[in-house]
Amino acid sequence: MRVKSRFLSGILAIGMLTGCSNDEILVNDGSDNPVVNNGEKVYMAVNVKLPTAGGTRSETGDGGQSTGGNEVGKDYENNVLTMLIVLADKDNKIVTYSTVDNLNTDDAGVVDKGDGSLEIKNATVTATASFKKTAIATYYTGDHMDAGTGQLKSEYADVHVFTFCNYTEDLRKAVEKSSGATTDAEATAWTDAVCTVNETKTGVAGVNPWAKNAVLMSNKSLETKAIPSRLDDWNAYAFVTSPFNLSGSNANINNGGAISVERSVARFDFKDGSPAATPANTYYVGKETDATLMMELTKMALVNMSKKFYYLRRVSDDGLPSGTGFGICGNEHSKNYVVDVFAQDKYDHKVGDNTAGNKFSNYFNFCLGYGESHADWTINEYARNQWFTSEISEVLGNEDDNDDTWNKPDSKGDYKIWRYVTENTVPVAPNGQIRQNNGITTGVVFKGKFKAIDGKTPALLKGAIEKAAGYNSETELKNGDTPVLYVFDNTIYVDWKGAADEKDPQDVIASASAAAEGTALFRAVFGEGAKKDETTGEVTPVAGSLADIYDKNGGFNDDFCAAATKVGFTMYEASYDEEDGGGYYCYYYYWNRHNNNDDPTVMGPMEFAVVRNNVYKLAVTEIGKLGHPRVSKNDPDPVDPDTPDEKGDLYIRVSVEVLPWVVRVNDIVFN
């Protein structure tokens, strides 16, 4: 790979990637290298290892390792344009900081070829920055010093080094504010700095942490480095050509290796996981041998993407900032949690409650439900207009994820890059319950369209599907005579009554009348205690039964729907989609699985979450039953904010292969 140089040739000649601090004055000393020796600055070099290998964690181990290989990422995901370097004491109070701008790695580890180009050699960026000597001098005073030796006390001889690649101006201002603070709380406040992402369907407004060629990155772990024991020792590092090495050897100090960084956001990829024998993105509903219906997935939508995340990852045993085991840049393992910006509100169950300031939209972009509180929350057309929705056909035309370090040779399939996502985790609830619920978990909603199977779909059902598909506008469809499809006990009925076939009754009334008195369908339709006339076989509905409500209340209306869903009916009404035309549609909800405890009845720690520097690879591999209806009032199992992500009657099952980019492969099964 070759990239054009954007650096001063004199700087490139020193054999490292060097950026210039904004306040740096370069002086020509007659050599090829500019120098600074005004007595007011010292120089430090830092090696930053880009996140091309190793992951944040794996659900199969506690060491932060992954089990399935590495995803190197795209060049534009590894590029470094700017860097913010912060030195802090043992309590993370800022000692000094500096910025380095005008970097251009285009991947990493750039060396000069001498021909006007740069060649990628490895995944390490070396940056040299100037620091104000006066700020450093303040550190060498008072309680930090050993009066007897005139050296730093042992507990102050090391500093924490933080590096932020492609830093934001908000972060720089937070660091600047804390560097001049007079109280301990203010001096460490920068470590709690938060990145805010405001995104709508039209794009990101303001800070974009996944901007192409400028993806935000920060420390993967807490890095401790030694510094000179005396202030005068810094005089040796007053030249840009001889910086103090924070990541290597100095005269009397060896600072080991590079500082590893990780991307501050996650990524979702997708592939078509439908059977080879079916059309693209089309699945048998249930087992192929028994299926009488197919489902085409047409759209996918991101929901509940967090608006905020910490610039520095942090962990604790319960997911709270006050929890035991709390640590900035701490390692995630199988029994702890990544701490979320909104962890306390999630713990207190405030998100979306009826108190001021706790609206769902204050926490999330692309809220799953429409309504600002639990009381008015619903999934309707207004909710769906909030989602970040993509045509699946367009997603599958996106850039290939063709990294063979984990997918060789194309063993995992043809994944496409969909989009980037912010970190979102949920702490343990006050009662110890793991409260990973639909209202606060990041998910993907898939829209499915009913498809008939020639020779297997019953004639009346096939006719209804084809009739709905034939309409060319929403107005046409509303004016058309498309029956309501009823599902009860995994059987589809075409309309409430009037679609009967003497050989194959398919409407609800005809089918219930033909059923035995003790069957579930008979009792659900006609009521408990209803009897057939021994002579005619006709059934008189019990007062207040579903059939009675339908006849007395004007047919299919809200009262009827409430009664129907109460006894277990699901109803599907035809609708029109601008991109996909007329038809019967339903929705499948996938809650992003970060870990898998392989127990569908028990929610595990961090099982449903999004964590930075992970790629979540999604592929729907099977659909076991019809999804949730478009109209929520027609759903006997409606999604609400407190619905657990993992419950006994799962619509989605996920097998997870965890890989670092970090990469996770999720095969989705809708049941």
XYZ file of C-alpha atoms in Angstrom:
671
model
C 0.000 0.000 0.000
C 1.326 3.437 -0.896
C 0.062 6.784 0.279
C 1.131 10.265 -0.673
C 3.143 12.166 1.874
C 1.552 15.108 3.651
C 4.544 15.696 5.929
C 7.537 17.997 5.845
C 10.421 16.130 4.265
C 12.695 17.140 7.099
C 10.432 15.453 9.622
C 10.063 12.311 7.554
C 13.805 11.954 7.371
C 14.018 11.035 11.059
C 12.409 7.663 10.221
C 9.208 7.990 12.236
C 5.789 9.501 11.810
C 5.983 12.871 13.552
C 3.299 15.464 13.854
C 3.774 19.036 15.002
C 1.975 20.477 17.979
C -0.068 23.525 17.225
C 2.059 25.807 19.419
C 5.437 24.478 18.225
C 8.065 26.864 16.810
C 10.412 25.132 14.380
C 13.932 26.514 14.048
C 16.386 25.503 11.300
C 19.770 24.612 12.822
C 21.419 24.031 9.442
C 20.677 20.318 9.386
C 17.831 18.428 7.816
C 15.871 18.421 11.073
C 14.104 21.385 12.593
C 14.772 21.789 16.325
C 13.362 23.695 19.230
C 15.510 24.836 22.122
C 13.892 27.803 23.735
C 13.946 26.417 27.248
C 10.182 26.356 27.517
C 9.363 22.987 25.938
C 10.299 19.383 26.205
C 9.536 16.682 23.688
C 8.092 13.234 24.140
C 7.553 10.452 21.650
C 4.866 7.816 21.966
C 4.246 4.685 19.933
C 0.593 3.851 19.442
C -0.408 0.360 18.365
C -3.540 0.427 16.294
C -6.290 -2.131 16.986
C -5.447 -4.662 14.283
C -5.381 -7.669 16.601
C -6.612 -8.713 19.994
C -10.026 -7.915 21.278
C -11.799 -6.419 24.212
C -13.088 -9.777 25.361
C -14.536 -13.128 24.502
C -17.459 -14.862 26.111
C -15.327 -17.980 26.279
C -12.431 -16.617 28.306
C -11.469 -14.102 30.944
C -8.277 -12.782 29.470
C -9.693 -10.403 26.926
C -8.821 -12.788 24.141
C -10.993 -13.948 21.284
C -11.355 -17.417 19.873
C -12.144 -16.960 16.215
C -9.398 -14.851 14.645
C -8.855 -11.137 14.027
C -10.448 -8.560 11.796
C -7.869 -5.995 10.733
C -10.368 -3.452 9.568
C -10.377 -1.131 6.612
C -7.665 1.428 5.920
C -10.086 4.246 6.676
C -10.860 2.651 10.050
C -7.171 2.626 11.014
C -6.126 6.064 9.854
C -4.790 8.583 12.398
C -5.004 12.304 11.621
C -4.575 13.794 15.077
C -3.547 12.668 18.534
C -4.152 13.932 22.062
C -1.560 12.724 24.600
C -2.279 13.078 28.306
C 0.105 12.366 31.191
C -1.633 11.924 34.528
C -0.533 11.001 38.044
C -1.534 7.876 39.944
C -4.929 9.451 40.707
C -5.362 10.517 37.065
C -4.847 14.205 37.787
C -3.331 15.759 34.701
C 0.406 16.412 34.777
C 0.591 17.740 31.230
C -0.939 17.207 27.825
C -0.338 18.011 24.180
C -1.935 17.584 20.789
C -0.348 16.407 17.579
C -2.019 17.335 14.332
C -1.520 16.794 10.622
C -0.797 13.098 10.930
C -1.732 10.864 8.008
C -1.154 7.185 8.513
C -3.791 5.823 6.155
C -3.349 2.624 8.132
C -0.305 2.538 10.390
C 3.474 2.382 10.875
C 4.603 4.655 8.081
C 8.201 4.933 6.901
C 9.689 7.166 4.216
C 10.613 5.409 0.978
C 12.572 8.395 -0.260
C 10.585 8.650 -3.457
C 7.767 10.868 -2.374
C 5.662 8.017 -1.034
C 5.100 6.219 2.259
C 4.906 2.492 2.793
C 2.867 0.701 5.431
C 5.157 -1.492 7.516
C 3.242 -2.344 10.681
C 0.434 -1.247 12.924
C 2.342 1.272 15.032
C 2.212 5.049 14.779
C 5.012 7.090 16.341
C 4.159 10.672 17.202
C 6.380 13.326 18.778
C 4.789 16.178 20.672
C 5.981 19.220 22.569
C 4.904 19.784 26.186
C 5.156 22.941 28.254
C 8.022 22.599 30.682
C 6.273 24.833 33.215
C 3.422 22.335 33.502
C 5.864 19.494 34.069
C 7.812 21.580 36.615
C 4.712 21.895 38.800
C 4.734 18.123 39.188
C 8.244 18.236 40.652
C 7.199 20.152 43.774
C 5.750 19.657 47.250
C 4.697 16.223 48.409
C 5.791 14.622 45.136
C 9.447 15.109 46.010
C 11.738 13.288 48.389
C 13.518 16.053 50.293
C 16.486 13.845 51.043
C 17.261 12.754 47.489
C 15.731 15.607 45.514
C 13.953 13.006 43.395
C 10.351 12.074 42.802
C 8.927 9.765 45.417
C 8.439 6.228 44.156
C 4.640 6.565 43.939
C 5.091 9.565 41.628
C 7.944 8.210 39.522
C 5.420 6.639 37.132
C 2.591 8.340 35.262
C -0.460 7.137 33.382
C -0.273 7.841 29.669
C -3.473 8.236 27.691
C -3.605 8.584 23.919
C -6.640 9.599 21.903
C -6.435 9.238 18.148
C -8.626 11.548 16.067
C -9.686 13.331 19.228
C -12.658 15.664 19.407
C -12.546 19.310 20.370
C -14.938 18.604 23.254
C -12.461 16.117 24.686
C -9.556 18.545 24.320
C -11.540 21.224 26.162
C -12.356 18.774 28.979
C -8.666 17.953 29.342
C -7.747 21.635 29.260
C -10.309 22.452 31.950
C -9.102 19.700 34.291
C -5.446 20.606 33.784
C -6.012 23.960 35.459
C -8.348 22.703 38.200
C -7.828 23.473 41.880
C -9.911 20.682 43.420
C -9.384 16.937 43.210
C -12.838 16.379 41.715
C -12.261 18.942 38.969
C -8.743 17.662 38.331
C -9.992 14.143 37.555
C -13.267 15.157 35.865
C -11.688 14.763 32.423
C -11.645 10.962 32.845
C -15.446 11.038 32.873
C -15.665 13.045 29.665
C -18.501 11.864 27.450
C -18.864 11.862 23.681
C -22.349 12.830 22.500
C -23.627 11.536 19.165
C -26.787 13.042 17.704
C -27.841 11.131 14.624
C -31.042 11.084 12.613
C -31.965 9.276 9.422
C -30.321 12.108 7.481
C -26.932 11.864 9.185
C -24.818 12.813 12.197
C -25.170 16.353 13.519
C -21.949 17.529 15.201
C -19.354 15.065 16.485
C -19.009 11.951 14.339
C -16.780 9.384 16.090
C -16.739 7.091 13.060
C -15.912 9.694 10.417
C -14.126 8.076 7.497
C -10.344 8.211 7.932
C -10.799 9.689 11.405
C -12.370 7.022 13.638
C -12.070 7.965 17.307
C -9.726 5.706 19.320
C -8.522 5.623 22.913
C -6.489 3.509 25.342
C -7.272 -0.179 25.369
C -5.725 -0.514 28.845
C -4.336 1.682 31.606
C -0.728 2.390 30.611
C 1.898 3.190 33.242
C 5.206 4.724 32.116
C 8.261 5.981 34.005
C 9.459 9.576 33.737
C 12.764 11.249 34.752
C 13.265 11.399 38.520
C 14.560 15.003 38.478
C 13.255 18.063 36.722
C 16.713 18.887 35.372
C 16.774 15.525 33.592
C 14.223 16.914 31.164
C 16.855 19.273 29.708
C 18.091 16.361 27.609
C 14.748 16.254 25.850
C 14.456 19.882 24.739
C 14.933 19.011 21.079
C 12.419 17.467 18.686
C 15.220 15.215 17.406
C 15.835 13.688 20.868
C 12.442 13.266 22.550
C 11.817 11.369 25.766
C 10.417 7.993 24.724
C 7.205 7.040 26.492
C 7.149 3.729 24.637
C 10.767 2.666 24.491
C 14.283 3.099 25.816
C 15.845 6.251 27.214
C 19.200 6.874 28.914
C 18.179 5.372 32.265
C 14.547 4.453 31.681
C 12.988 1.691 29.585
C 9.293 2.264 28.976
C 8.590 -0.985 27.202
C 6.367 -1.101 24.165
C 3.660 0.787 22.361
C 0.387 1.952 23.843
C -2.508 -0.049 22.411
C -5.633 1.816 21.415
C -9.100 0.605 20.478
C -11.819 2.124 18.358
C -14.430 3.902 20.456
C -17.367 2.570 18.423
C -18.641 -0.806 17.240
C -19.624 -1.965 13.769
C -22.527 -4.044 12.432
C -22.023 -6.226 9.357
C -24.656 -8.321 7.611
C -24.963 -11.155 5.128
C -27.813 -13.055 3.492
C -28.162 -16.265 5.507
C -31.212 -17.642 3.668
C -31.208 -21.184 2.235
C -29.463 -21.654 -1.103
C -32.654 -23.056 -2.637
C -34.730 -19.930 -1.945
C -34.627 -16.449 -3.487
C -32.363 -13.860 -1.845
C -33.268 -13.032 1.767
C -36.203 -15.453 1.639
C -36.828 -18.157 4.213
C -39.194 -21.032 4.863
C -41.402 -20.282 7.855
C -40.630 -23.306 10.003
C -39.045 -26.486 8.684
C -38.642 -26.655 4.920
C -40.409 -29.999 4.679
C -43.487 -28.703 6.527
C -43.546 -25.070 5.404
C -46.612 -23.708 3.676
C -45.360 -20.113 3.656
C -42.152 -18.198 3.008
C -40.909 -14.916 4.395
C -38.811 -12.376 2.490
C -36.794 -9.998 4.684
C -36.911 -6.618 2.969
C -35.601 -4.090 5.470
C -33.459 -3.866 8.591
C -33.521 -1.026 11.087
C -31.191 -0.020 13.916
C -32.993 0.896 17.140
C -31.954 2.232 20.551
C -28.465 3.465 19.717
C -27.049 5.261 22.747
C -26.492 9.004 22.392
C -23.463 9.025 24.696
C -20.421 6.975 25.587
C -17.327 7.543 27.696
C -14.147 8.492 25.890
C -12.377 6.022 28.171
C -13.826 2.545 28.604
C -14.495 1.541 32.187
C -15.680 -1.650 33.912
C -17.097 -2.745 37.269
C -18.565 -5.892 38.789
C -22.170 -4.632 38.530
C -21.964 -2.097 35.714
C -22.193 0.944 38.004
C -19.507 3.617 38.328
C -19.605 3.113 42.103
C -19.436 -0.658 41.877
C -16.668 -2.887 43.154
C -13.964 -3.700 40.665
C -14.347 -0.317 38.992
C -11.492 0.616 36.734
C -10.837 3.065 33.936
C -9.585 1.178 30.887
C -10.231 -2.013 32.846
C -10.493 -5.371 31.157
C -13.912 -6.816 30.481
C -14.275 -10.469 31.455
C -17.069 -12.994 31.716
C -18.366 -11.841 35.105
C -18.162 -8.065 35.008
C -19.763 -5.232 33.032
C -18.707 -2.366 30.842
C -20.006 0.793 32.556
C -22.481 2.812 30.506
C -22.904 6.598 30.656
C -26.550 6.072 31.642
C -25.849 3.189 34.015
C -27.319 4.879 37.079
C -30.566 5.851 35.338
C -30.900 2.333 33.954
C -30.248 0.943 37.446
C -32.902 3.234 38.939
C -35.313 2.336 36.117
C -35.647 5.984 35.202
C -35.238 5.704 31.453
C -38.573 6.608 29.925
C -40.398 6.885 33.238
C -42.904 9.643 33.893
C -40.501 12.061 35.579
C -39.153 15.079 33.757
C -35.876 14.602 31.967
C -36.022 10.835 31.640
C -37.500 10.567 28.168
C -36.366 7.710 25.959
C -35.243 10.230 23.346
C -32.807 11.770 25.829
C -30.912 8.512 25.900
C -31.193 7.029 22.436
C -31.093 7.788 18.774
C -33.641 5.768 16.776
C -35.891 4.915 19.738
C -37.724 1.619 19.331
C -41.035 3.010 20.561
C -42.963 6.194 19.960
C -43.728 8.040 23.188
C -41.521 9.600 25.814
C -42.605 7.557 28.836
C -43.528 3.995 29.715
C -47.164 5.074 29.874
C -47.469 6.279 26.255
C -44.819 4.067 24.651
C -45.916 2.094 21.587
C -44.588 0.753 18.306
C -46.491 2.305 15.413
C -45.821 4.112 12.135
C -44.367 7.071 14.042
C -41.982 4.776 15.889
C -40.879 3.144 12.655
C -40.205 6.583 11.176
C -37.700 7.132 14.004
C -35.624 4.085 13.160
C -32.488 4.015 11.050
C -33.872 1.827 8.275
C -31.994 0.310 5.354
C -33.167 -1.737 2.416
C -31.510 -5.133 2.835
C -30.839 -5.287 -0.902
C -28.860 -2.049 -0.576
C -26.952 -3.275 2.489
C -25.905 -6.360 0.538
C -24.512 -4.023 -2.116
C -22.242 -2.300 0.402
C -18.507 -2.772 0.753
C -17.309 -6.314 1.287
C -15.821 -7.359 4.569
C -13.169 -9.490 2.896
C -10.537 -9.737 5.599
C -9.058 -13.206 5.228
C -7.355 -13.186 8.599
C -10.579 -14.541 10.110
C -12.647 -15.473 7.044
C -10.304 -17.591 4.982
C -10.984 -18.620 2.426
C -14.431 -17.056 2.580
C -15.371 -19.705 5.119
C -17.768 -17.476 7.033
C -19.598 -16.041 4.059
C -19.957 -12.769 2.255
C -20.538 -10.162 4.950
C -21.166 -6.543 4.041
C -20.413 -3.520 6.178
C -23.682 -1.944 7.319
C -22.948 0.855 9.819
C -21.249 1.948 13.041
C -22.892 1.921 16.458
C -22.159 3.449 19.854
C -21.573 1.518 23.071
C -24.668 0.529 25.069
C -24.650 -1.678 28.175
C -27.068 -2.349 31.047
C -26.051 -2.779 34.720
C -27.449 -5.203 37.267
C -30.804 -4.067 38.707
C -31.251 -3.230 42.455
C -32.731 -6.669 43.168
C -29.879 -8.411 41.406
C -31.975 -9.027 38.307
C -30.215 -8.635 34.984
C -32.445 -6.011 33.386
C -31.545 -6.177 29.721
C -34.875 -5.093 28.241
C -36.207 -4.131 24.824
C -36.667 -0.455 25.672
C -32.994 0.163 26.419
C -31.046 -2.459 24.469
C -29.623 -1.784 21.026
C -31.313 -3.973 18.444
C -32.065 -4.572 14.804
C -35.646 -4.862 13.540
C -36.176 -6.916 10.386
C -39.248 -6.374 8.218
C -40.650 -9.484 6.556
C -43.096 -9.894 3.667
C -45.338 -12.963 3.326
C -44.622 -15.089 0.248
C -46.634 -18.028 -1.063
C -45.074 -21.364 -2.016
C -46.382 -22.845 -5.226
C -48.092 -26.140 -4.582
C -47.868 -25.845 -0.787
C -49.640 -22.640 0.248
C -53.429 -23.194 0.535
C -55.307 -21.628 -2.350
C -57.240 -19.026 -0.350
C -54.138 -17.871 1.516
C -52.118 -17.753 -1.700
C -54.868 -15.725 -3.323
C -54.957 -13.217 -0.474
C -51.160 -12.754 -0.570
C -51.107 -12.296 -4.320
C -54.076 -9.915 -4.258
C -52.401 -7.685 -1.658
C -49.167 -7.743 -3.649
C -51.030 -6.528 -6.734
C -51.930 -3.122 -5.327
C -49.772 -0.203 -6.463
C -50.484 2.398 -3.815
C -51.616 2.752 -0.250
C -54.906 4.238 -1.431
C -55.600 1.293 -3.723
C -54.891 -1.201 -0.998
C -57.067 0.552 1.573
C -59.920 0.578 -0.910
C -59.323 -3.038 -1.825
C -60.895 -6.101 -0.338
C -57.918 -7.707 1.353
C -58.847 -10.097 4.147
C -57.378 -10.041 7.637
C -55.169 -13.064 8.274
C -55.722 -14.717 11.650
C -53.140 -16.944 13.330
C -54.091 -19.205 16.202
C -52.079 -22.111 17.536
C -49.655 -21.842 14.569
C -52.468 -22.120 12.005
C -53.303 -19.342 9.520
C -56.947 -18.571 8.766
C -58.050 -16.363 5.904
C -60.522 -13.807 7.267
C -63.006 -14.183 10.135
C -65.742 -15.621 7.988
C -66.680 -15.852 4.347
C -63.536 -17.549 3.075
C -64.776 -21.045 3.641
C -64.060 -23.844 1.236
C -66.178 -26.953 1.645
C -63.169 -29.179 1.156
C -60.741 -26.963 3.055
C -62.394 -24.419 5.378
C -59.868 -21.630 5.977
C -61.781 -18.880 7.757
C -61.981 -18.742 11.544
C -65.715 -19.325 11.988
C -65.923 -22.249 9.569
C -62.824 -23.854 11.042
C -63.973 -23.354 14.646
C -67.448 -24.685 13.842
C -65.893 -27.796 12.318
C -63.676 -28.352 15.359
C -64.631 -30.450 18.351
C -66.166 -28.646 21.314
C -63.226 -29.238 23.593
C -60.572 -27.926 21.223
C -58.682 -24.704 21.920
C -59.938 -23.029 18.746
C -63.578 -23.815 19.492
C -63.357 -22.476 23.034
C -61.380 -19.374 22.023
C -63.948 -18.398 19.372
C -67.274 -19.392 20.953
C -66.426 -19.179 24.645
C -66.156 -21.678 27.470
C -69.266 -23.835 27.733
C -70.468 -23.274 24.154
C -72.231 -26.249 22.598
C -73.072 -27.430 19.108
C -76.680 -28.076 18.173
C -76.959 -31.843 17.956
C -79.196 -31.627 14.914
C -77.847 -28.768 12.857
C -74.304 -28.608 14.194
C -74.646 -24.853 14.542
C -73.005 -23.113 17.488
C -74.512 -20.354 19.589
C -71.662 -18.186 20.958
C -71.526 -17.578 24.688
C -72.294 -13.975 25.614
C -69.049 -11.991 25.679
C -67.186 -14.586 23.624
C -65.057 -13.550 20.681
C -67.688 -14.542 18.108
C -70.335 -12.681 20.110
C -68.231 -9.505 20.267
C -67.567 -9.656 16.516
C -71.259 -9.985 15.678
C -72.556 -7.383 18.118
C -69.808 -4.751 17.891
C -69.562 -4.250 14.174
C -66.881 -6.719 13.215
C -63.146 -6.030 13.173
C -62.541 -3.093 15.507
C -60.494 -2.161 18.572
C -62.784 -3.950 21.034
C -62.711 -7.093 18.960
C -58.921 -6.926 18.558
C -58.468 -6.574 22.315
C -60.622 -9.629 22.917
C -58.952 -11.621 20.111
C -55.400 -11.031 21.292
C -56.440 -11.828 24.859
C -57.354 -15.389 23.835
C -54.225 -15.788 21.671
C -55.105 -14.624 18.159
C -52.593 -12.702 16.047
C -53.986 -10.631 13.184
C -52.155 -9.449 10.063
C -53.616 -6.644 7.972
C -52.318 -5.944 4.493
C -50.430 -2.685 3.949
C -48.464 -0.830 1.310
C -44.720 -0.145 1.414
C -43.247 2.525 -0.869
C -40.228 0.363 -1.694
C -41.671 -3.133 -1.463
C -45.262 -2.664 -2.631
C -48.456 -4.135 -1.225
C -48.494 -7.217 0.946
C -48.745 -8.728 4.375
C -45.809 -7.656 6.555
C -44.474 -8.536 9.982
C -41.483 -7.636 12.153
C -38.712 -9.599 13.853
C -36.799 -8.058 16.746
C -33.161 -8.976 17.287
C -31.454 -7.702 20.444
C -27.748 -7.513 19.865
C -26.014 -10.347 21.621
C -22.588 -9.501 22.985
C -22.099 -12.720 24.929
C -23.939 -15.994 24.841
C -24.394 -18.058 27.995
C -26.068 -20.781 25.892
C -29.120 -20.730 28.181
C -32.225 -19.221 26.504
C -34.056 -19.039 29.841
C -31.424 -17.162 31.868
C -30.031 -13.721 31.104
C -26.283 -13.579 31.620
C -24.004 -10.599 32.356
C -23.419 -8.466 29.274
C -25.360 -10.963 27.183
C -27.164 -8.229 25.265
C -25.014 -5.167 24.710
C -22.870 -3.225 22.299
C -19.228 -2.730 23.265
C -16.658 -0.572 21.484
C -14.095 -2.054 19.107
C -16.311 -5.013 18.263
C -17.720 -6.004 14.920
C -21.050 -7.772 15.234
C -21.622 -9.937 12.191
C -25.302 -10.648 11.658
C -26.906 -13.278 9.507
C -30.483 -14.460 9.739
C -30.210 -18.201 9.225
C -33.709 -19.457 10.018
C -37.260 -18.213 10.593
C -39.357 -20.484 12.760
C -42.685 -18.643 12.825
C -44.481 -15.499 11.758
C -43.211 -12.283 13.303
C -44.970 -9.530 15.195
C -47.811 -7.848 13.266
C -47.423 -4.337 11.907
C -50.316 -3.077 14.063
C -49.508 -3.460 17.760
C -53.148 -3.898 18.831
C -53.213 -7.078 16.715
C -50.360 -8.655 18.684
C -51.010 -10.998 21.634
C -47.303 -10.782 22.504
C -46.523 -7.098 22.014
C -43.071 -5.689 22.581
C -42.863 -3.125 25.365
C -39.954 -1.342 27.085
C -39.759 -3.885 29.905
C -39.879 -6.998 27.728
C -36.727 -9.005 28.558
C -34.284 -9.414 25.698
C -34.205 -13.118 26.423
C -37.476 -14.809 27.319
C -39.003 -18.260 27.211
C -40.936 -17.790 23.943
C -38.002 -16.436 21.966
C -38.502 -15.144 18.472
C -34.749 -14.934 18.018
C -31.974 -17.356 18.788
C -28.389 -16.405 18.117
C -25.244 -18.459 17.807
C -22.238 -16.240 18.369
C -18.701 -16.505 17.095
C -16.558 -13.911 18.818
C -13.707 -12.380 16.849
C -11.589 -9.264 17.446
C -11.632 -6.042 15.293
C -13.075 -7.071 17.422
C -15.502 -9.347 15.389
C -18.577 -11.273 16.509
C -20.532 -13.516 14.121
C -24.220 -13.766 15.056
C -26.471 -16.234 13.244
C -30.054 -15.265 13.927
C -32.931 -17.719 14.111
C -36.491 -16.425 14.321
C -38.769 -18.975 16.019
